């Protein structure tokens, strides 16, 4: 077998993101087959990606709903204040239809509770705070001291959604509000996408597993575990392959194994060292490389491509792979920036932008220009008092510094110095 030379293709951060988004869009355009989805109970649906539309089974709200405890009135009756009205009934939430006054006529009112249906004739609810005595029974009179406009404190029938209207689209990741909405329209089970399977292949002769006792020059595998945590957070299932040695044949065999998954993440072995063999192994498998580096720090040697069509002996389209640089912080950052959008697409999720917060820089930053930087930092304070400062670190191998950080501070590629006090972009993690 020959080792096809890999042409270097180093892109700006923005161009690399565009390439990733293009591939994510291709993945999203694939046809969904029934085997790609499953039915889950609403209680375990949070975090999953919806693959059926959810529609309103009836008008929301299904009746004109009072939003206050008070009195259902005809607003025109309150043109002169105080107004005295006859109380003709009491309507609590869930009241049976035959116990609700058929109509509120001029000069009449009914006491009403939050969530109860407003009877015909009434066009507003006066809060109980503006009545005296506050809790009058049917057969008594009540004095109202505040006027209301028509519609006040009432949500009209169907104002939130009409029956049959689509409330949730395919491709959304279900959060608490979406789950609540599904419950409100009677969906106790939801059709969601199956979790994509992501193979994780760590490389390096120096790497031993977490339970092994490392020799004096060996280190424990931490990247597989950070990646597994990141994969799970995006709704994927991580499949950890055995650690690959820095040896071409064994590496190639494990890459082939990993390409059977929906996505392959390789860590380490993509730099310029003599034993960085990942690109060569992939080239031998006739991989297509979209880029072999991005002008970022940490994570410059990141590799993205596709492999498998016509070569790997299993029935599926080519699998996307990432070669993530082995330094632990580089692995984590490049996952966030590049692998995550592809994983989200494989999970069935609609495109999502990277979200940056803004915070005031606590201390000056000086860096060399040319690379967009995502540096471990600590974000503190709230609202307009948000502040951020870099953590002291020993470079992208410093896992301890990374664990002290709670965000990445983003330094644009053209900035050499950012003075304290400037608002800077911060990426949460
Ligand atoms: P590489 O990208 O293979 O040149 O590795 C860069 C650095 O990251 C080296 O110091 C490696 O020992 C370290 N490294 C590589 N893989 C891992 C891993 N799975 N866990 C922790 N450190 C790693
Ligand atoms: Mg290595």
mmCIF file with all atom_site columns, N, CA, C and O in Angstrom, residues 66-99:
data_model
loop_
_atom_site.group_PDB
_atom_site.id
_atom_site.type_symbol
_atom_site.label_atom_id
_atom_site.label_alt_id
_atom_site.label_comp_id
_atom_site.label_asym_id
_atom_site.label_entity_id
_atom_site.label_seq_id
_atom_site.pdbx_PDB_ins_code
_atom_site.Cartn_x
_atom_site.Cartn_y
_atom_site.Cartn_z
_atom_site.occupancy
_atom_site.B_iso_or_equiv
_atom_site.pdbx_formal_charge
_atom_site.auth_seq_id
_atom_site.auth_comp_id
_atom_site.auth_asym_id
_atom_site.auth_atom_id
_atom_site.pdbx_PDB_model_num
ATOM 1   N N  . UNK A 1 66 ? -58.930 33.406 32.828 1.00 0.00 ? 66 UNK A N  1
ATOM 2   C CA . UNK A 1 66 ? -58.606 34.527 33.716 1.00 0.00 ? 66 UNK A CA 1
ATOM 3   C C  . UNK A 1 66 ? -57.161 34.370 34.188 1.00 0.00 ? 66 UNK A C  1
ATOM 4   O O  . UNK A 1 66 ? -56.735 33.282 34.558 1.00 0.00 ? 66 UNK A O  1
ATOM 5   N N  . UNK A 1 67 ? -56.422 35.474 34.161 1.00 0.00 ? 67 UNK A N  1
ATOM 6   C CA . UNK A 1 67 ? -55.029 35.411 34.616 1.00 0.00 ? 67 UNK A CA 1
ATOM 7   C C  . UNK A 1 67 ? -54.889 35.959 36.033 1.00 0.00 ? 67 UNK A C  1
ATOM 8   O O  . UNK A 1 67 ? -53.782 36.104 36.527 1.00 0.00 ? 67 UNK A O  1
ATOM 9   N N  . UNK A 1 68 ? -56.019 36.278 36.662 1.00 0.00 ? 68 UNK A N  1
ATOM 10  C CA . UNK A 1 68 ? -55.987 36.869 38.015 1.00 0.00 ? 68 UNK A CA 1
ATOM 11  C C  . UNK A 1 68 ? -57.098 36.280 38.865 1.00 0.00 ? 68 UNK A C  1
ATOM 12  O O  . UNK A 1 68 ? -58.132 35.825 38.341 1.00 0.00 ? 68 UNK A O  1
ATOM 13  N N  . UNK A 1 69 ? -56.914 36.364 40.178 1.00 0.00 ? 69 UNK A N  1
ATOM 14  C CA . UNK A 1 69 ? -58.028 36.157 41.105 1.00 0.00 ? 69 UNK A CA 1
ATOM 15  C C  . UNK A 1 69 ? -58.753 37.495 41.189 1.00 0.00 ? 69 UNK A C  1
ATOM 16  O O  . UNK A 1 69 ? -58.109 38.536 41.407 1.00 0.00 ? 69 UNK A O  1
ATOM 17  N N  . UNK A 1 70 ? -60.082 37.500 40.988 1.00 0.00 ? 70 UNK A N  1
ATOM 18  C CA . UNK A 1 70 ? -60.780 38.783 41.021 1.00 0.00 ? 70 UNK A CA 1
ATOM 19  C C  . UNK A 1 70 ? -62.225 38.639 40.630 1.00 0.00 ? 70 UNK A C  1
ATOM 20  O O  . UNK A 1 70 ? -62.905 37.676 41.016 1.00 0.00 ? 70 UNK A O  1
ATOM 21  N N  . UNK A 1 71 ? -62.708 39.586 39.823 1.00 0.00 ? 71 UNK A N  1
ATOM 22  C CA . UNK A 1 71 ? -64.112 39.618 39.412 1.00 0.00 ? 71 UNK A CA 1
ATOM 23  C C  . UNK A 1 71 ? -64.215 39.764 37.902 1.00 0.00 ? 71 UNK A C  1
ATOM 24  O O  . UNK A 1 71 ? -63.566 40.633 37.314 1.00 0.00 ? 71 UNK A O  1
ATOM 25  N N  . UNK A 1 72 ? -65.026 38.869 37.298 1.00 0.00 ? 72 UNK A N  1
ATOM 26  C CA . UNK A 1 72 ? -65.280 38.957 35.858 1.00 0.00 ? 72 UNK A CA 1
ATOM 27  C C  . UNK A 1 72 ? -66.331 40.047 35.646 1.00 0.00 ? 72 UNK A C  1
ATOM 28  O O  . UNK A 1 72 ? -67.416 39.978 36.250 1.00 0.00 ? 72 UNK A O  1
ATOM 29  N N  . UNK A 1 73 ? -65.994 41.032 34.819 1.00 0.00 ? 73 UNK A N  1
ATOM 30  C CA . UNK A 1 73 ? -66.886 42.197 34.676 1.00 0.00 ? 73 UNK A CA 1
ATOM 31  C C  . UNK A 1 73 ? -67.093 42.551 33.213 1.00 0.00 ? 73 UNK A C  1
ATOM 32  O O  . UNK A 1 73 ? -66.380 42.070 32.332 1.00 0.00 ? 73 UNK A O  1
ATOM 33  N N  . UNK A 1 74 ? -68.085 43.439 32.993 1.00 0.00 ? 74 UNK A N  1
ATOM 34  C CA . UNK A 1 74 ? -68.211 44.113 31.692 1.00 0.00 ? 74 UNK A CA 1
ATOM 35  C C  . UNK A 1 74 ? -67.506 45.444 31.888 1.00 0.00 ? 74 UNK A C  1
ATOM 36  O O  . UNK A 1 74 ? -67.908 46.238 32.745 1.00 0.00 ? 74 UNK A O  1
ATOM 37  N N  . UNK A 1 75 ? -66.449 45.698 31.116 1.00 0.00 ? 75 UNK A N  1
ATOM 38  C CA . UNK A 1 75 ? -65.615 46.879 31.374 1.00 0.00 ? 75 UNK A CA 1
ATOM 39  C C  . UNK A 1 75 ? -66.451 48.166 31.327 1.00 0.00 ? 75 UNK A C  1
ATOM 40  O O  . UNK A 1 75 ? -66.170 49.114 32.060 1.00 0.00 ? 75 UNK A O  1
ATOM 41  N N  . UNK A 1 76 ? -67.517 48.163 30.488 1.00 0.00 ? 76 UNK A N  1
ATOM 42  C CA . UNK A 1 76 ? -68.350 49.363 30.358 1.00 0.00 ? 76 UNK A CA 1
ATOM 43  C C  . UNK A 1 76 ? -69.052 49.700 31.675 1.00 0.00 ? 76 UNK A C  1
ATOM 44  O O  . UNK A 1 76 ? -69.382 50.862 31.933 1.00 0.00 ? 76 UNK A O  1
ATOM 45  N N  . UNK A 1 77 ? -69.269 48.676 32.544 1.00 0.00 ? 77 UNK A N  1
ATOM 46  C CA . UNK A 1 77 ? -69.931 48.911 33.831 1.00 0.00 ? 77 UNK A CA 1
ATOM 47  C C  . UNK A 1 77 ? -69.064 49.722 34.791 1.00 0.00 ? 77 UNK A C  1
ATOM 48  O O  . UNK A 1 77 ? -69.539 50.142 35.848 1.00 0.00 ? 77 UNK A O  1
ATOM 49  N N  . UNK A 1 78 ? -67.773 49.871 34.463 1.00 0.00 ? 78 UNK A N  1
ATOM 50  C CA . UNK A 1 78 ? -66.870 50.526 35.411 1.00 0.00 ? 78 UNK A CA 1
ATOM 51  C C  . UNK A 1 78 ? -66.513 51.944 34.960 1.00 0.00 ? 78 UNK A C  1
ATOM 52  O O  . UNK A 1 78 ? -65.486 52.482 35.369 1.00 0.00 ? 78 UNK A O  1
ATOM 53  N N  . UNK A 1 79 ? -67.379 52.558 34.140 1.00 0.00 ? 79 UNK A N  1
ATOM 54  C CA . UNK A 1 79 ? -67.053 53.910 33.668 1.00 0.00 ? 79 UNK A CA 1
ATOM 55  C C  . UNK A 1 79 ? -67.177 54.918 34.822 1.00 0.00 ? 79 UNK A C  1
ATOM 56  O O  . UNK A 1 79 ? -66.491 55.934 34.834 1.00 0.00 ? 79 UNK A O  1
ATOM 57  N N  . UNK A 1 80 ? -68.032 54.620 35.788 1.00 0.00 ? 80 UNK A N  1
ATOM 58  C CA . UNK A 1 80 ? -68.174 55.474 36.981 1.00 0.00 ? 80 UNK A CA 1
ATOM 59  C C  . UNK A 1 80 ? -67.626 54.696 38.168 1.00 0.00 ? 80 UNK A C  1
ATOM 60  O O  . UNK A 1 80 ? -68.064 53.564 38.413 1.00 0.00 ? 80 UNK A O  1
ATOM 61  N N  . UNK A 1 81 ? -66.713 55.317 38.919 1.00 0.00 ? 81 UNK A N  1
ATOM 62  C CA . UNK A 1 81 ? -66.115 54.609 40.057 1.00 0.00 ? 81 UNK A CA 1
ATOM 63  C C  . UNK A 1 81 ? -66.424 55.357 41.355 1.00 0.00 ? 81 UNK A C  1
ATOM 64  O O  . UNK A 1 81 ? -66.496 56.588 41.341 1.00 0.00 ? 81 UNK A O  1
ATOM 65  N N  . UNK A 1 82 ? -66.570 54.663 42.483 1.00 0.00 ? 82 UNK A N  1
ATOM 66  C CA . UNK A 1 82 ? -66.645 53.211 42.554 1.00 0.00 ? 82 UNK A CA 1
ATOM 67  C C  . UNK A 1 82 ? -67.934 52.698 41.922 1.00 0.00 ? 82 UNK A C  1
ATOM 68  O O  . UNK A 1 82 ? -68.927 53.411 41.882 1.00 0.00 ? 82 UNK A O  1
ATOM 69  N N  . UNK A 1 83 ? -67.892 51.453 41.408 1.00 0.00 ? 83 UNK A N  1
ATOM 70  C CA . UNK A 1 83 ? -69.073 50.844 40.781 1.00 0.00 ? 83 UNK A CA 1
ATOM 71  C C  . UNK A 1 83 ? -69.581 49.728 41.689 1.00 0.00 ? 83 UNK A C  1
ATOM 72  O O  . UNK A 1 83 ? -68.788 48.968 42.236 1.00 0.00 ? 83 UNK A O  1
ATOM 73  N N  . UNK A 1 84 ? -70.888 49.658 41.853 1.00 0.00 ? 84 UNK A N  1
ATOM 74  C CA . UNK A 1 84 ? -71.473 48.574 42.661 1.00 0.00 ? 84 UNK A CA 1
ATOM 75  C C  . UNK A 1 84 ? -72.092 47.551 41.718 1.00 0.00 ? 84 UNK A C  1
ATOM 76  O O  . UNK A 1 84 ? -72.866 47.888 40.832 1.00 0.00 ? 84 UNK A O  1
ATOM 77  N N  . UNK A 1 85 ? -71.681 46.278 41.893 1.00 0.00 ? 85 UNK A N  1
ATOM 78  C CA . UNK A 1 85 ? -72.157 45.212 40.998 1.00 0.00 ? 85 UNK A CA 1
ATOM 79  C C  . UNK A 1 85 ? -72.743 44.077 41.824 1.00 0.00 ? 85 UNK A C  1
ATOM 80  O O  . UNK A 1 85 ? -72.314 43.845 42.966 1.00 0.00 ? 85 UNK A O  1
ATOM 81  N N  . UNK A 1 86 ? -73.733 43.359 41.232 1.00 0.00 ? 86 UNK A N  1
ATOM 82  C CA . UNK A 1 86 ? -74.317 42.193 41.901 1.00 0.00 ? 86 UNK A CA 1
ATOM 83  C C  . UNK A 1 86 ? -73.457 40.960 41.607 1.00 0.00 ? 86 UNK A C  1
ATOM 84  O O  . UNK A 1 86 ? -73.201 40.647 40.434 1.00 0.00 ? 86 UNK A O  1
ATOM 85  N N  . UNK A 1 87 ? -73.075 40.271 42.670 1.00 0.00 ? 87 UNK A N  1
ATOM 86  C CA . UNK A 1 87 ? -72.282 39.046 42.477 1.00 0.00 ? 87 UNK A CA 1
ATOM 87  C C  . UNK A 1 87 ? -73.249 37.899 42.204 1.00 0.00 ? 87 UNK A C  1
ATOM 88  O O  . UNK A 1 87 ? -74.130 37.627 43.028 1.00 0.00 ? 87 UNK A O  1
ATOM 89  N N  . UNK A 1 88 ? -73.114 37.250 41.039 1.00 0.00 ? 88 UNK A N  1
ATOM 90  C CA . UNK A 1 88 ? -74.088 36.193 40.697 1.00 0.00 ? 88 UNK A CA 1
ATOM 91  C C  . UNK A 1 88 ? -73.465 34.796 40.726 1.00 0.00 ? 88 UNK A C  1
ATOM 92  O O  . UNK A 1 88 ? -74.142 33.819 40.422 1.00 0.00 ? 88 UNK A O  1
ATOM 93  N N  . UNK A 1 89 ? -72.203 34.674 41.072 1.00 0.00 ? 89 UNK A N  1
ATOM 94  C CA . UNK A 1 89 ? -71.624 33.327 41.148 1.00 0.00 ? 89 UNK A CA 1
ATOM 95  C C  . UNK A 1 89 ? -70.141 33.377 41.448 1.00 0.00 ? 89 UNK A C  1
ATOM 96  O O  . UNK A 1 89 ? -69.545 34.445 41.545 1.00 0.00 ? 89 UNK A O  1
ATOM 97  N N  . UNK A 1 90 ? -69.582 32.145 41.608 1.00 0.00 ? 90 UNK A N  1
ATOM 98  C CA . UNK A 1 90 ? -68.137 32.023 41.860 1.00 0.00 ? 90 UNK A CA 1
ATOM 99  C C  . UNK A 1 90 ? -67.605 30.984 40.887 1.00 0.00 ? 90 UNK A C  1
ATOM 100 O O  . UNK A 1 90 ? -68.183 29.904 40.744 1.00 0.00 ? 90 UNK A O  1
ATOM 101 N N  . UNK A 1 91 ? -66.502 31.308 40.199 1.00 0.00 ? 91 UNK A N  1
ATOM 102 C CA . UNK A 1 91 ? -65.958 30.369 39.193 1.00 0.00 ? 91 UNK A CA 1
ATOM 103 C C  . UNK A 1 91 ? -64.533 30.027 39.593 1.00 0.00 ? 91 UNK A C  1
ATOM 104 O O  . UNK A 1 91 ? -63.651 30.878 39.591 1.00 0.00 ? 91 UNK A O  1
ATOM 105 N N  . UNK A 1 92 ? -64.336 28.736 39.962 1.00 0.00 ? 92 UNK A N  1
ATOM 106 C CA . UNK A 1 92 ? -62.965 28.353 40.285 1.00 0.00 ? 92 UNK A CA 1
ATOM 107 C C  . UNK A 1 92 ? -62.351 27.632 39.086 1.00 0.00 ? 92 UNK A C  1
ATOM 108 O O  . UNK A 1 92 ? -63.071 27.237 38.156 1.00 0.00 ? 92 UNK A O  1
ATOM 109 N N  . UNK A 1 93 ? -61.010 27.479 39.118 1.00 0.00 ? 93 UNK A N  1
ATOM 110 C CA . UNK A 1 93 ? -60.326 26.780 38.020 1.00 0.00 ? 93 UNK A CA 1
ATOM 111 C C  . UNK A 1 93 ? -60.878 25.365 37.943 1.00 0.00 ? 93 UNK A C  1
ATOM 112 O O  . UNK A 1 93 ? -61.055 24.711 38.968 1.00 0.00 ? 93 UNK A O  1
ATOM 113 N N  . UNK A 1 94 ? -61.185 24.916 36.733 1.00 0.00 ? 94 UNK A N  1
ATOM 114 C CA . UNK A 1 94 ? -61.692 23.558 36.551 1.00 0.00 ? 94 UNK A CA 1
ATOM 115 C C  . UNK A 1 94 ? -63.187 23.430 36.825 1.00 0.00 ? 94 UNK A C  1
ATOM 116 O O  . UNK A 1 94 ? -63.726 22.320 36.827 1.00 0.00 ? 94 UNK A O  1
ATOM 117 N N  . UNK A 1 95 ? -63.876 24.560 37.062 1.00 0.00 ? 95 UNK A N  1
ATOM 118 C CA . UNK A 1 95 ? -65.315 24.538 37.354 1.00 0.00 ? 95 UNK A CA 1
ATOM 119 C C  . UNK A 1 95 ? -66.089 23.835 36.233 1.00 0.00 ? 95 UNK A C  1
ATOM 120 O O  . UNK A 1 95 ? -65.783 24.026 35.039 1.00 0.00 ? 95 UNK A O  1
ATOM 121 N N  . UNK A 1 96 ? -67.084 23.014 36.631 1.00 0.00 ? 96 UNK A N  1
ATOM 122 C CA . UNK A 1 96 ? -67.904 22.332 35.607 1.00 0.00 ? 96 UNK A CA 1
ATOM 123 C C  . UNK A 1 96 ? -68.712 23.371 34.832 1.00 0.00 ? 96 UNK A C  1
ATOM 124 O O  . UNK A 1 96 ? -69.171 24.370 35.400 1.00 0.00 ? 96 UNK A O  1
ATOM 125 N N  . UNK A 1 97 ? -68.916 23.105 33.546 1.00 0.00 ? 97 UNK A N  1
ATOM 126 C CA . UNK A 1 97 ? -69.598 24.072 32.674 1.00 0.00 ? 97 UNK A CA 1
ATOM 127 C C  . UNK A 1 97 ? -70.969 24.473 33.212 1.00 0.00 ? 97 UNK A C  1
ATOM 128 O O  . UNK A 1 97 ? -71.348 25.643 33.171 1.00 0.00 ? 97 UNK A O  1
ATOM 129 N N  . UNK A 1 98 ? -71.738 23.477 33.778 1.00 0.00 ? 98 UNK A N  1
ATOM 130 C CA . UNK A 1 98 ? -73.106 23.790 34.208 1.00 0.00 ? 98 UNK A CA 1
ATOM 131 C C  . UNK A 1 98 ? -73.143 24.621 35.498 1.00 0.00 ? 98 UNK A C  1
ATOM 132 O O  . UNK A 1 98 ? -74.202 25.018 35.954 1.00 0.00 ? 98 UNK A O  1
ATOM 133 N N  . UNK A 1 99 ? -71.965 24.853 36.103 1.00 0.00 ? 99 UNK A N  1
ATOM 134 C CA . UNK A 1 99 ? -71.951 25.674 37.326 1.00 0.00 ? 99 UNK A CA 1
ATOM 135 C C  . UNK A 1 99 ? -71.426 27.088 37.052 1.00 0.00 ? 99 UNK A C  1
ATOM 136 O O  . UNK A 1 99 ? -71.276 27.896 37.963 1.00 0.00 ? 99 UNK A O  1
#
